[in-house]
Short mmCIF file of C-alpha atoms in Angstrom, two decimals:
data_model
loop_
_atom_site.label_atom_id
_atom_site.label_comp_id
_atom_site.label_asym_id
_atom_site.label_seq_id
_atom_site.Cartn_x
_atom_site.Cartn_y
_atom_site.Cartn_z
CA MET F 1 38.94 136.88 119.37
CA ASN F 2 36.38 139.14 117.73
CA LEU F 3 33.82 140.53 120.26
CA PRO F 4 30.66 142.27 119.56
CA VAL F 5 30.46 145.93 120.44
CA GLN F 6 27.15 145.81 122.27
CA MET F 7 25.72 143.19 124.70
CA ARG F 8 22.25 142.10 126.23
CA TYR F 9 21.64 142.43 129.75
CA ILE F 10 18.83 143.08 132.13
CA GLU F 11 18.19 146.65 133.19
CA ILE F 12 15.88 147.59 136.35
CA SER F 13 13.77 150.65 135.30
CA ALA F 14 12.67 150.94 139.27
CA PHE F 15 12.66 149.24 142.22
CA GLY F 16 9.77 146.76 142.16
CA GLY F 17 8.04 143.36 141.18
CA PRO F 18 9.33 141.36 138.33
CA GLU F 19 8.00 143.55 135.66
CA VAL F 20 10.58 146.09 136.13
CA MET F 21 13.31 144.19 134.57
CA ARG F 22 13.64 144.40 130.67
CA VAL F 23 16.25 143.27 128.39
CA ALA F 24 18.47 146.32 127.19
CA THR F 25 21.86 146.74 125.26
CA GLY F 26 25.17 148.22 126.20
CA PRO F 27 28.77 148.07 126.05
CA LEU F 28 30.47 144.97 126.89
CA PRO F 29 32.72 145.17 130.35
CA VAL F 30 36.39 145.95 130.44
CA ALA F 31 38.76 143.72 132.27
CA ARG F 32 40.71 145.23 135.14
CA PRO F 33 44.28 143.82 135.84
CA ASP F 34 43.06 140.96 137.99
CA ASP F 35 39.73 140.65 135.97
CA VAL F 36 38.76 138.15 133.25
CA VAL F 37 35.62 138.84 130.88
CA ILE F 38 33.28 135.90 130.80
CA ARG F 39 31.00 135.26 127.54
CA VAL F 40 28.03 134.00 129.79
CA GLY F 41 26.29 130.81 128.74
CA ALA F 42 24.03 130.68 131.96
CA ALA F 43 23.44 132.56 135.08
CA GLY F 44 22.25 131.51 138.40
CA VAL F 45 19.20 133.35 139.83
CA ASN F 46 19.46 133.69 143.71
CA ARG F 47 17.20 135.05 146.10
CA PRO F 48 19.42 138.17 146.87
CA ASP F 49 18.81 139.05 143.20
CA VAL F 50 15.25 139.31 144.04
CA GLN F 51 15.87 141.61 147.05
CA GLN F 52 18.25 143.71 145.13
CA ARG F 53 15.29 144.30 142.47
CA LYS F 54 13.08 145.25 145.22
CA GLY F 55 15.14 147.60 146.58
CA LEU F 56 15.96 145.71 149.88
CA TYR F 57 19.38 144.61 149.08
CA PRO F 58 21.65 147.35 148.27
CA PRO F 59 24.73 146.14 146.45
CA PRO F 60 28.25 147.16 147.57
CA ALA F 61 29.58 150.61 146.40
CA ASP F 62 32.22 148.97 143.88
CA ALA F 63 29.80 146.29 142.83
CA ASN F 64 28.17 146.06 139.16
CA LEU F 65 24.72 147.15 139.66
CA VAL F 66 23.47 144.57 137.34
CA LEU F 67 21.63 141.54 138.60
CA GLY F 68 23.31 138.18 138.68
CA LEU F 69 25.69 136.93 141.19
CA GLU F 70 27.04 133.71 139.66
CA VAL F 71 27.89 132.61 135.88
CA ALA F 72 29.35 129.86 133.67
CA GLY F 73 30.80 130.57 130.21
CA GLU F 74 33.76 131.02 127.97
CA VAL F 75 36.65 133.33 129.04
CA VAL F 76 37.19 135.79 126.10
CA ALA F 77 39.57 138.43 127.75
CA VAL F 78 42.11 138.57 130.85
CA GLY F 79 43.38 141.28 132.72
CA THR F 80 47.25 141.91 132.65
CA ASN F 81 47.70 140.19 135.87
CA VAL F 82 45.92 136.94 135.42
CA LYS F 83 47.89 134.31 134.89
CA LYS F 84 45.95 131.29 135.40
CA PHE F 85 43.13 131.37 132.96
CA ALA F 86 43.42 132.00 128.99
CA ALA F 87 40.81 133.20 126.41
CA GLY F 88 38.92 130.14 125.49
CA ASP F 89 39.02 128.69 129.00
CA ARG F 90 35.50 127.42 130.23
CA VAL F 91 34.87 128.86 134.04
CA CYS F 92 32.13 129.07 136.49
CA ALA F 93 32.55 132.13 138.63
CA LEU F 94 30.91 134.05 141.61
CA THR F 95 30.43 137.50 140.20
CA ASN F 96 30.39 140.95 142.00
CA GLY F 97 26.98 141.39 140.14
CA GLY F 98 26.68 141.49 136.35
CA GLY F 99 25.53 138.05 135.96
CA TYR F 100 22.49 138.71 133.98
CA ALA F 101 24.18 139.66 130.75
CA GLU F 102 25.76 137.98 127.92
CA TYR F 103 29.18 139.30 129.28
CA CYS F 104 30.54 139.92 132.82
CA ALA F 105 33.68 140.81 134.20
CA VAL F 106 34.80 138.94 137.33
CA PRO F 107 38.07 138.91 139.27
CA ALA F 108 39.99 136.05 138.37
CA GLY F 109 40.31 134.64 141.75
CA GLN F 110 36.87 133.87 142.00
CA CYS F 111 36.59 131.49 138.79
CA LEU F 112 36.82 127.96 138.90
CA PRO F 113 37.09 125.41 135.79
CA TRP F 114 33.95 123.70 134.67
CA PRO F 115 33.43 120.45 136.15
CA LYS F 116 34.01 117.50 133.88
CA ASN F 117 30.82 116.54 131.69
CA PHE F 118 29.05 119.49 133.19
CA ASP F 119 27.06 122.01 130.74
CA ALA F 120 26.90 125.94 131.25
CA VAL F 121 23.36 125.44 133.26
CA HIS F 122 24.70 123.08 136.00
CA ALA F 123 27.95 125.21 136.11
CA ALA F 124 26.18 128.42 136.76
CA ALA F 125 24.22 126.65 139.32
CA ILE F 126 27.41 126.11 141.57
CA PRO F 127 28.97 129.25 142.88
CA GLU F 128 26.83 131.08 144.74
CA THR F 129 25.69 128.08 146.51
CA PHE F 130 28.81 126.25 146.88
CA PHE F 131 30.84 129.40 147.97
CA THR F 132 28.34 130.10 150.60
CA VAL F 133 27.76 126.55 152.17
CA TRP F 134 31.68 125.90 152.32
CA ALA F 135 32.38 129.14 153.86
CA ASN F 136 29.81 129.09 156.50
CA ILE F 137 29.45 124.96 157.07
CA PHE F 138 33.02 123.88 156.78
CA GLN F 139 35.56 126.97 157.10
CA MET F 140 33.61 128.83 159.88
CA ALA F 141 31.43 126.32 161.67
CA GLY F 142 33.77 123.52 161.22
CA LEU F 143 31.67 120.67 160.29
CA ARG F 144 33.34 117.27 160.25
CA ALA F 145 32.74 113.54 159.28
CA GLY F 146 30.55 111.85 161.93
CA GLU F 147 28.93 115.09 163.05
CA THR F 148 25.21 116.05 162.55
CA LEU F 149 23.84 118.93 160.55
CA LEU F 150 20.42 120.48 160.32
CA VAL F 151 19.43 122.29 157.31
CA HIS F 152 16.51 124.87 157.32
CA GLY F 153 14.98 125.48 153.91
CA GLY F 154 16.60 121.86 152.50
CA THR F 155 15.29 122.31 149.24
CA SER F 156 16.70 125.82 148.31
CA GLY F 157 19.73 125.95 146.20
CA ILE F 158 21.76 126.70 149.32
CA GLY F 159 19.80 123.82 151.17
CA LEU F 160 20.43 121.11 148.66
CA ALA F 161 23.97 122.13 148.45
CA ALA F 162 24.53 122.08 151.95
CA ILE F 163 22.91 118.60 152.00
CA LEU F 164 24.96 117.14 149.44
CA LEU F 165 28.43 118.50 150.62
CA ALA F 166 27.62 117.32 154.32
CA ARG F 167 27.02 113.71 152.97
CA GLU F 168 29.86 113.74 150.78
CA PHE F 169 32.34 114.58 153.73
CA GLY F 170 30.84 112.18 155.93
CA ALA F 171 28.31 113.96 158.28
CA ARG F 172 24.61 112.78 159.01
CA VAL F 173 22.07 115.41 157.85
CA PHE F 174 18.40 116.40 158.65
CA ALA F 175 16.40 119.07 157.03
CA THR F 176 13.33 121.10 157.29
CA ALA F 177 10.84 121.78 154.47
CA GLY F 178 7.55 123.21 153.79
CA THR F 179 5.90 120.33 151.96
CA ARG F 180 5.74 116.40 151.71
CA GLU F 181 6.95 116.76 148.18
CA LYS F 182 10.01 118.85 149.27
CA CYS F 183 10.59 116.54 152.21
CA ALA F 184 10.75 113.60 149.98
CA ALA F 185 13.19 115.43 147.86
CA ALA F 186 15.60 116.64 150.71
CA GLU F 187 15.45 112.74 151.68
CA LYS F 188 16.09 111.80 147.96
CA TYR F 189 19.47 113.79 147.87
CA GLY F 190 20.70 112.68 151.23
CA ALA F 191 18.93 113.98 154.20
CA GLU F 192 18.55 111.13 156.64
CA ALA F 193 15.07 112.95 157.41
CA ALA F 194 12.92 115.84 156.66
CA ILE F 195 10.87 117.68 158.91
CA ASP F 196 7.73 119.22 157.42
CA TYR F 197 8.02 122.37 159.63
CA ARG F 198 4.00 123.23 158.92
CA THR F 199 3.13 120.26 160.82
CA GLU F 200 5.87 119.19 163.17
CA ASP F 201 7.78 121.02 165.44
CA PHE F 202 11.28 120.65 164.30
CA ALA F 203 13.06 120.91 167.45
CA GLU F 204 10.75 118.08 169.19
CA ARG F 205 11.51 115.89 165.95
CA ILE F 206 15.19 116.58 166.36
CA ALA F 207 15.50 115.72 169.89
CA ALA F 208 13.66 112.62 169.16
CA LEU F 209 15.86 111.67 166.09
CA THR F 210 18.98 112.44 168.14
CA SER F 211 18.07 110.61 171.35
CA GLY F 212 18.15 113.99 173.19
CA ARG F 213 21.73 114.72 171.95
CA GLY F 214 21.04 117.67 169.28
CA VAL F 215 22.81 118.38 166.13
CA ASP F 216 26.40 119.61 166.09
CA VAL F 217 25.74 122.40 163.33
CA ILE F 218 22.72 124.18 162.04
CA LEU F 219 22.35 126.14 159.00
CA ASP F 220 19.71 128.67 159.08
CA ILE F 221 18.13 130.63 156.44
CA VAL F 222 14.85 131.70 158.25
CA GLY F 223 16.08 134.09 161.11
CA ALA F 224 14.30 135.30 164.22
CA PRO F 225 11.29 132.87 164.30
CA TYR F 226 13.49 130.00 164.53
CA PHE F 227 16.38 131.28 166.89
CA ALA F 228 15.35 130.28 170.33
CA ARG F 229 14.15 126.51 169.09
CA ASN F 230 17.55 126.34 166.97
CA LEU F 231 19.45 126.80 170.12
CA ARG F 232 17.43 123.97 171.75
CA CYS F 233 18.41 121.84 168.87
CA LEU F 234 22.00 122.18 169.47
CA ALA F 235 24.18 119.58 171.00
CA ARG F 236 27.03 120.56 173.43
CA ASP F 237 29.77 122.43 171.64
CA GLY F 238 27.22 122.86 168.85
CA ARG F 239 27.27 126.06 165.91
CA LEU F 240 24.35 128.01 164.64
CA SER F 241 25.43 129.48 161.29
CA GLU F 242 22.98 132.26 160.24
CA VAL F 243 23.44 132.86 156.79
CA SER F 244 20.01 134.72 155.83
CA ALA F 245 16.94 136.10 157.63
CA MET F 246 13.86 135.74 155.60
CA LEU F 247 11.04 135.96 158.18
CA GLY F 248 13.12 138.39 160.52
CA ALA F 249 16.31 139.61 161.47
CA LYS F 250 15.42 140.92 165.19
CA VAL F 251 15.39 138.47 168.30
CA ASP F 252 13.78 140.29 170.98
CA GLN F 253 14.99 137.83 173.64
CA PHE F 254 16.55 134.42 174.02
CA ASP F 255 17.67 132.43 176.94
CA ILE F 256 21.29 133.30 177.63
CA ALA F 257 21.47 129.98 179.93
CA GLU F 258 20.55 127.81 177.34
CA LEU F 259 23.78 129.15 175.18
CA MET F 260 25.97 128.78 178.13
CA GLN F 261 24.66 125.14 179.08
CA ARG F 262 25.29 123.95 175.45
CA ARG F 263 28.60 125.90 175.25
CA ALA F 264 27.23 127.10 171.91
CA THR F 265 28.60 129.09 169.13
CA ILE F 266 26.55 131.63 167.24
CA MET F 267 28.03 132.85 163.84
CA GLY F 268 27.06 134.51 160.93
CA SER F 269 28.25 136.15 157.56
CA THR F 270 26.74 137.25 153.98
CA MET F 271 29.03 136.54 150.85
CA ARG F 272 28.63 139.69 148.91
CA PRO F 273 30.55 142.33 151.15
CA ARG F 274 33.52 139.74 151.42
CA SER F 275 36.84 141.04 149.85
CA ALA F 276 38.19 139.41 146.63
CA ALA F 277 40.93 138.02 148.60
CA GLU F 278 38.56 136.24 150.86
CA LYS F 279 36.41 134.93 148.04
CA ALA F 280 39.44 133.96 146.13
CA ALA F 281 40.55 131.58 149.25
CA ILE F 282 36.96 130.34 149.37
CA ALA F 283 37.45 129.24 145.63
CA SER F 284 40.87 127.91 146.00
CA ASP F 285 39.62 125.49 148.99
CA LEU F 286 36.65 124.42 146.85
CA ARG F 287 39.09 123.36 143.76
CA GLU F 288 41.47 121.44 146.44
CA LYS F 289 38.69 119.65 148.18
CA VAL F 290 35.59 119.70 146.43
CA TRP F 291 36.34 119.75 142.68
CA SER F 292 37.04 116.22 142.36
CA ALA F 293 33.70 115.14 143.76
CA LEU F 294 32.50 117.23 141.08
CA ASP F 295 34.49 116.00 138.58
CA ALA F 296 33.47 112.32 139.42
CA GLY F 297 29.86 113.12 139.11
CA ARG F 298 29.15 113.60 142.84
CA CYS F 299 27.25 116.51 144.53
CA SER F 300 26.22 118.00 141.16
CA PRO F 301 23.64 121.22 141.84
CA VAL F 302 20.00 120.17 141.62
CA ILE F 303 18.26 122.04 138.84
CA ASP F 304 14.54 123.22 139.34
CA SER F 305 13.90 125.08 135.93
CA VAL F 306 15.70 127.17 133.12
CA PHE F 307 14.61 130.28 131.60
CA THR F 308 16.00 132.52 128.77
CA LEU F 309 17.14 135.90 129.54
CA GLU F 310 14.02 137.24 127.96
CA GLN F 311 12.04 135.14 130.59
CA VAL F 312 13.80 136.61 133.47
CA ALA F 313 10.33 137.84 135.26
CA ASP F 314 8.92 134.30 135.12
CA ALA F 315 12.34 133.33 136.87
CA HIS F 316 11.95 135.77 139.64
CA ARG F 317 8.20 134.61 140.19
CA ARG F 318 9.21 131.39 140.27
CA MET F 319 11.99 132.05 142.93
CA GLU F 320 9.21 134.03 144.97
CA SER F 321 6.62 131.13 144.66
CA GLY F 322 8.56 129.22 146.84
CA ALA F 323 7.80 126.14 145.01
CA HIS F 324 11.25 125.31 143.55
CA ILE F 325 13.27 122.57 144.54
CA GLY F 326 16.95 123.32 143.72
CA LYS F 327 18.29 126.37 141.39
CA ILE F 328 16.50 128.39 139.15
CA VAL F 329 18.81 129.24 136.21
CA LEU F 330 18.74 131.43 133.12
CA ARG F 331 20.11 130.49 129.78
CA MET F 332 21.77 132.71 127.22
CA ASP F 333 20.81 132.08 123.67
#
């Protein structure tokens, strides 16, 4: 396969606002033995990208410093150890950075085939949110059919993925969001009830919605300000999963008796520092248990907006505005 010598990618001149990003040119990545190189058709935009751009989210030492944690495109080269993918295959992938580029090298274990009838934009919107939701809600928190889930930030990419997957696997879902429009969107995509956190106390509303029982699992992206109320929302043997701390990570105090009385479990994780083997195991689980739903047209990610590579600053402004509902995606032309 004939490949160009140079590619376009997004370079950060210095930490700061969206204006520090610019299109640059450089050499294509080379596949290591366990890698594939993907010609990128689209790349997802995620909040960790924004934090890294600001200098608030240092990537792991061995990561690609170019922004971008998920892509979809065509395999153009494979490493010597790669057996399950070949040049010409269409894949989506959870990257170790480098997604904001025309070509990206990714460990083959972190790649999955495009679901049937998907385009590059929708395929690129899957990996970061689906890996995160599957690992935290299903693998770690063990959400089961018939249980109840509370999703904070219900119209974020992660929030909507959590709603869609929880409903697919038979759970009841409640969500919080910050406007009436967002609450309506969360309910449109499967939340039984959405709570406007600006006008209602979500802990009181959850108590009413569950007749005082509480929920079995909570997916939280807010952090410290919600911690005490999250505990009050848990049913007996409930599980609180922390995946971000957008409004603060330090909890000054909480009632340990509340934790004990509810026999609650508190857990948390981040995706990026996980090993290639751990990420590959999540990918394998998704392929086995979720891909048939995607192939059938269910659980498709919700797309808020699409920008070109040259419009990357506008894409980040959209993310930072908080007005988006679903995923923001960069399209490579």
